[in-house]
Short mmCIF file of C-alpha atoms and ligand atoms in Angstrom, two decimals:
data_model
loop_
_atom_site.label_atom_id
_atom_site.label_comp_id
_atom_site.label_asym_id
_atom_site.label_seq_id
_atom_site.Cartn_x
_atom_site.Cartn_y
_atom_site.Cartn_z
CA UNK A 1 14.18 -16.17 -11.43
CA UNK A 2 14.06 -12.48 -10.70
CA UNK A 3 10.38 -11.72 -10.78
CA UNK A 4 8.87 -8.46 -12.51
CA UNK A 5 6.09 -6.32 -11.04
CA UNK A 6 4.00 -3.60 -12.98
CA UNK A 7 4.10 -0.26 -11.92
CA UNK A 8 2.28 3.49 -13.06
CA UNK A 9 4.46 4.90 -15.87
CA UNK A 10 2.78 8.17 -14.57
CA UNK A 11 1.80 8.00 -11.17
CA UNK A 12 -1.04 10.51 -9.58
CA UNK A 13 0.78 10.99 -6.73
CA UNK A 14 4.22 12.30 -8.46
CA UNK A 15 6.29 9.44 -6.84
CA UNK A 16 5.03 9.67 -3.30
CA UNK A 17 5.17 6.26 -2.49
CA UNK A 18 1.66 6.47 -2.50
CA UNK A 19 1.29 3.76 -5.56
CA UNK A 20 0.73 0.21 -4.37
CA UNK A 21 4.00 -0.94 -6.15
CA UNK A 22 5.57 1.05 -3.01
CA UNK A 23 4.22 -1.78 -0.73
CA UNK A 24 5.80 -4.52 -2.88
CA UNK A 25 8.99 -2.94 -3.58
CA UNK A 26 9.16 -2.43 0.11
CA UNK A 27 8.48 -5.93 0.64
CA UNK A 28 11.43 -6.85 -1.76
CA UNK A 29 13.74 -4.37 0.34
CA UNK A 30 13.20 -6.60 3.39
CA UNK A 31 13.78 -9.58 2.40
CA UNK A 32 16.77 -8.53 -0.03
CA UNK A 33 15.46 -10.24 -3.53
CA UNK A 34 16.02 -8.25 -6.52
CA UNK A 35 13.06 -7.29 -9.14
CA UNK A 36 12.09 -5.76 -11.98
CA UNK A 37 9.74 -3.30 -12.88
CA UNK A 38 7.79 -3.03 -15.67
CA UNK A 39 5.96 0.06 -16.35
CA UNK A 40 2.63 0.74 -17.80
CA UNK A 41 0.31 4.15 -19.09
CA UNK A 42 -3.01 4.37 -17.99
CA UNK A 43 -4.31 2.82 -21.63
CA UNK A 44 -1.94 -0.08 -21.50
CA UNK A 45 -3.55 -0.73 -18.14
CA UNK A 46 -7.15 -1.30 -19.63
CA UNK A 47 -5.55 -3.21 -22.70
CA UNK A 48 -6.13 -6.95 -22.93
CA UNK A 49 -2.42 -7.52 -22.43
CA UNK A 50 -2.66 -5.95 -19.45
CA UNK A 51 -6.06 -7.12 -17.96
CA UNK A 52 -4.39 -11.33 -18.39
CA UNK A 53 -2.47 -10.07 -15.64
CA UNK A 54 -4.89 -7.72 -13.57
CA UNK A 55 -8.78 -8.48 -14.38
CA UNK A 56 -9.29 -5.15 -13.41
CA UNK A 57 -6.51 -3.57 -15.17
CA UNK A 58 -4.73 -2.07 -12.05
CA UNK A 59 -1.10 -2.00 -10.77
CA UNK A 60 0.54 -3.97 -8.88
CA UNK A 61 1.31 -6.96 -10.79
CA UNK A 62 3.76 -9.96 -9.78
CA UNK A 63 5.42 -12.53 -12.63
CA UNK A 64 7.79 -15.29 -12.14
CA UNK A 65 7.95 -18.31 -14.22
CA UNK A 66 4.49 -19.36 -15.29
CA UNK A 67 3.16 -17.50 -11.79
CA UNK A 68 0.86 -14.30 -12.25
CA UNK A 69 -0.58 -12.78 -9.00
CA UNK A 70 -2.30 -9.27 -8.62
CA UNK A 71 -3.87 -7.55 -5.84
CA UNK A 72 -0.87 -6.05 -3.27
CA UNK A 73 -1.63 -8.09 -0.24
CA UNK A 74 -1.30 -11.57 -2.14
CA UNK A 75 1.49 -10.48 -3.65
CA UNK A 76 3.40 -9.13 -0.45
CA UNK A 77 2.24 -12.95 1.53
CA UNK A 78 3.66 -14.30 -1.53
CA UNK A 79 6.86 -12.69 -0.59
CA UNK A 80 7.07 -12.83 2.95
CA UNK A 81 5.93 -17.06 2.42
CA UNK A 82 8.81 -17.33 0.25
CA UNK A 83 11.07 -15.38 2.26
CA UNK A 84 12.55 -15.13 5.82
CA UNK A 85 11.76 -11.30 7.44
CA UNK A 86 8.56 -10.91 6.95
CA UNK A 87 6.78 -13.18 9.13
CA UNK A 88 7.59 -14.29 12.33
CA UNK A 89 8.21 -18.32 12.28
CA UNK A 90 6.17 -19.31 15.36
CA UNK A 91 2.95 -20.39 14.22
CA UNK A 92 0.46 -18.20 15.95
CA UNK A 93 2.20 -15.38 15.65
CA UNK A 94 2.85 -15.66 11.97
CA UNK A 95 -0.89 -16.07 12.29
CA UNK A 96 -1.59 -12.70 13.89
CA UNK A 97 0.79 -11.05 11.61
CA UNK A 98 -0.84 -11.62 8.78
CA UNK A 99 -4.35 -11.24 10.24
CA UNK A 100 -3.00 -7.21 10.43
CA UNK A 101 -2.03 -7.75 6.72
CA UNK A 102 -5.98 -8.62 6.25
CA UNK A 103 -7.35 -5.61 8.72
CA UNK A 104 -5.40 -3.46 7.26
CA UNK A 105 -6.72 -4.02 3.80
CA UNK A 106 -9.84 -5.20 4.76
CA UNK A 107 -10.66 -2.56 7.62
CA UNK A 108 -7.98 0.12 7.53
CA UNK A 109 -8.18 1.25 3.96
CA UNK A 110 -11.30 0.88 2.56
CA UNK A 111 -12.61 4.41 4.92
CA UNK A 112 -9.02 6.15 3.86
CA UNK A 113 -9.19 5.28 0.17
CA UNK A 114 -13.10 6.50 0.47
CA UNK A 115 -11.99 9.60 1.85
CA UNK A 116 -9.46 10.20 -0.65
CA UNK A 117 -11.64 9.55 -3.91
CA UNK A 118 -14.96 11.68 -2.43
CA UNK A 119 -13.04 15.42 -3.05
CA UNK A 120 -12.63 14.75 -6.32
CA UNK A 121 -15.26 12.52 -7.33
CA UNK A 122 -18.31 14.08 -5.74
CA UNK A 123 -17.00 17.44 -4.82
CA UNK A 124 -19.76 18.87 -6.85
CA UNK A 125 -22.72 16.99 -6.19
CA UNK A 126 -25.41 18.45 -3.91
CA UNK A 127 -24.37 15.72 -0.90
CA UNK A 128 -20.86 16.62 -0.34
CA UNK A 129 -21.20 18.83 2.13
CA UNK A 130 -22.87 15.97 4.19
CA UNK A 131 -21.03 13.35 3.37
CA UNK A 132 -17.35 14.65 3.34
CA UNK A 133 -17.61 14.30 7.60
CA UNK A 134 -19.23 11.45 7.06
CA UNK A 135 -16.44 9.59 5.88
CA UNK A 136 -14.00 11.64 7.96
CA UNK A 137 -15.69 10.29 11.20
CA UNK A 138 -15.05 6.85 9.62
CA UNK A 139 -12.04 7.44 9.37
CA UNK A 140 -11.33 8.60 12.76
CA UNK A 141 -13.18 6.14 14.20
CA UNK A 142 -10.81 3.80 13.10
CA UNK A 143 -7.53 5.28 13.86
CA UNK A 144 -8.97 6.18 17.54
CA UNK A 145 -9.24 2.14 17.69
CA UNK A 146 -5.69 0.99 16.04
CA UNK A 147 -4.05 3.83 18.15
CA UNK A 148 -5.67 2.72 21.28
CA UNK A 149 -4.13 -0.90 19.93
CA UNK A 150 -0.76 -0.20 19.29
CA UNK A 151 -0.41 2.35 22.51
CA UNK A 152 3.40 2.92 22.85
CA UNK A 153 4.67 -0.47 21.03
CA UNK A 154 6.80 -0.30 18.06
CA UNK A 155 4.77 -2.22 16.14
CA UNK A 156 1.18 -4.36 16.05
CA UNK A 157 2.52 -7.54 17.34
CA UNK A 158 5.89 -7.74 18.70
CA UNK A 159 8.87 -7.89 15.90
CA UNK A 160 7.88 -5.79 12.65
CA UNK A 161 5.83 -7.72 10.19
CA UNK A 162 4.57 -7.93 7.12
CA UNK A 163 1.23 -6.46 9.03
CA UNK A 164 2.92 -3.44 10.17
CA UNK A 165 4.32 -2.85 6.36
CA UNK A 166 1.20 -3.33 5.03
CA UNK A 167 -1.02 -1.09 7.87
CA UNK A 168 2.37 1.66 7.73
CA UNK A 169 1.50 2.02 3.81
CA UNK A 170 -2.08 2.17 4.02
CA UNK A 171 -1.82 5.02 7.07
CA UNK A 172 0.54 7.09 4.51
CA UNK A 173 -2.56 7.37 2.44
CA UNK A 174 -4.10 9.20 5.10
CA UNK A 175 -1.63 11.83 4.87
CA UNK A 176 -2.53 15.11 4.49
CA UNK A 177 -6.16 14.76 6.10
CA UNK A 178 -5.01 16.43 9.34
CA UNK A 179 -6.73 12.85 10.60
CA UNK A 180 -3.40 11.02 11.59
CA UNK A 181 -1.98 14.42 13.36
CA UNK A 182 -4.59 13.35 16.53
CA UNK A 183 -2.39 10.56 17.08
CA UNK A 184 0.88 10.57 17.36
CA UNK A 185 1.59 7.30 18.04
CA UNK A 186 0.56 6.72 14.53
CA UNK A 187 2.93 9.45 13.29
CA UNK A 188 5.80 8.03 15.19
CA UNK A 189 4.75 4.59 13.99
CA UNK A 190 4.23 5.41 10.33
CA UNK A 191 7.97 7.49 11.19
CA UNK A 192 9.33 4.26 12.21
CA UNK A 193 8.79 2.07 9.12
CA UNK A 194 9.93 4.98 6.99
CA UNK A 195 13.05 4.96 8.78
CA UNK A 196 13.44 1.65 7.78
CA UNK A 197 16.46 1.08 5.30
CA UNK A 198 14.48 -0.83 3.38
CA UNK A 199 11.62 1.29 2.50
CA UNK A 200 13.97 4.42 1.92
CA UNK A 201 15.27 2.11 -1.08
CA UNK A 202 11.52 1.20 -1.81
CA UNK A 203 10.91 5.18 -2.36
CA UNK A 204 13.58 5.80 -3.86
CA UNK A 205 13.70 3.32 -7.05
CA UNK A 206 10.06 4.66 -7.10
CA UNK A 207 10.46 8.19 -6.92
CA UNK A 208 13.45 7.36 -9.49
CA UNK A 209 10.81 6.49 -12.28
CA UNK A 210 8.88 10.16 -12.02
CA UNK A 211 12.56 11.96 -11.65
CA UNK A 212 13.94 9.87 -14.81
CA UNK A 213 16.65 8.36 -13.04
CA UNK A 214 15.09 4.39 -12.91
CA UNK A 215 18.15 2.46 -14.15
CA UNK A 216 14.34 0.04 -14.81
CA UNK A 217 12.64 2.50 -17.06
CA UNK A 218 11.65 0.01 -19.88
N1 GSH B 301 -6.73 -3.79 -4.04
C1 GSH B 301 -5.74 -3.53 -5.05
C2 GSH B 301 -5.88 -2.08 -5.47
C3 GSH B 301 -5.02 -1.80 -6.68
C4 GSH B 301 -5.16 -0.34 -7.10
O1 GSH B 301 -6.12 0.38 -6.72
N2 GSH B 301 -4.20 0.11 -7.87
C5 GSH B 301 -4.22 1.48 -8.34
C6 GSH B 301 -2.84 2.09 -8.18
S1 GSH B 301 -2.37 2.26 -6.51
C7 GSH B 301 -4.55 1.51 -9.82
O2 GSH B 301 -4.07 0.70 -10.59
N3 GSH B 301 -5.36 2.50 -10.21
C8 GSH B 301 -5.72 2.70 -11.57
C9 GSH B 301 -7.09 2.20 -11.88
O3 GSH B 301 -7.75 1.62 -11.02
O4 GSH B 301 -7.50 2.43 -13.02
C10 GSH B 301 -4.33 -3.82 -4.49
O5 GSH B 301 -4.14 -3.69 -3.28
O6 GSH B 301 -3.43 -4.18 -5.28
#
């Protein structure tokens, strides 16, 4: 059964692979199974039709058969479970792999998203000017450590993972900061799963919906 996933009908971002569909589509790329994408407004997104999938009415949603999953790193161990390419067989380090799928959502993002949302959400309140370095430092902080980690290795833990596809996709959202340019390991890292055949087709059929040319469009 070919699952379906839920996408943004409009996405913030314009189609930068920024949307967490990217990481799931990408996911689908490397381990070659086909999917469907369903997409969804803003207000369908809040609806009750909507929030059976999602409690919290966001995108990324996964169906197959009588399965529903949300949140994007359940969805991509779903995936890389059910699939070879994803994660490495041997035990411990399929262990480790996914342990950079959990740091990366658990440790990586939650400074980056932060940093994103404060411009916009508190850019006028009388603590911005305080706390805007504030969350850059966090920030850094944490690239310093996951650069000093990876050093000059292709990826986190030997083959590429489902780890580095998740912690490649949550660095992209750090674009644009001027953050990631004092490391360019992580440039040529994040370079390196871009490069990947896989996640050009990922972008692409993503970019497709906001340029009109998604043979998916529903
Ligand atoms: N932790 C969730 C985050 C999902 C999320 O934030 N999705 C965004 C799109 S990338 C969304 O639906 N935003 C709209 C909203 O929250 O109203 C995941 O990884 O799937």
């Amino acid at each position: 059964m070919t699952p379906t996933i839920t996408a943004f009908e409009s996405s913030p971002d314009g189609g930068q692979g920024l949307a967490r569909d990217m990481r799931v589509r990408w996911a689908f790329e490397e381990v070659g199974q086909p999917y469907d994408v369903r997409l969804v407004s803003f207000k369908e997104m809040k609806e009750p039709a909507h929030r059976a999938l999602h409690p919290f009415g966001q995108i990324p949603t996964y169906e197959e058969g009588d399965l529903v999953l949300f949140e994007s790193g359940a969805i991509i161990f779903h995936i890389a479970q059910h699939h070879g390419g994803l994660l490495p067989d041997d035990a411990n380090a399929r262990a480790r792999a996914i342990t950079w799928m959990f740091a990366a959502l658990n440790t990586v993002e939650p400074p980056i998203v932060e940093l994103e949302q404060v411009p916009y959400a508190e850019h006028d309140k009388p603590w911005y000017d305080e706390r805007l370095p504030m969350i850059e430092d966090r920030v850094r902080v944490r690239l310093t450590e996951l650069s000093s980690r990876l050093g000059d290795a292709d990826w986190l833990d030997g083959a590429f993972s489902a780890g580095d596809l998740m912690m490649v996709m949550v660095l992209r959202r750090a674009e644009g900061t001027g953050l990631l340019e004092e490391h360019p390991n992580l440039l040529a890292y994040i370079a390196r799963g871009e490069a990947r055949p896989a996640y050009r087709r990922a972008f692409d059929a993503q970019r497709a919906v906001f340029t009109g040319k998604s043979p998916m469009r529903r």
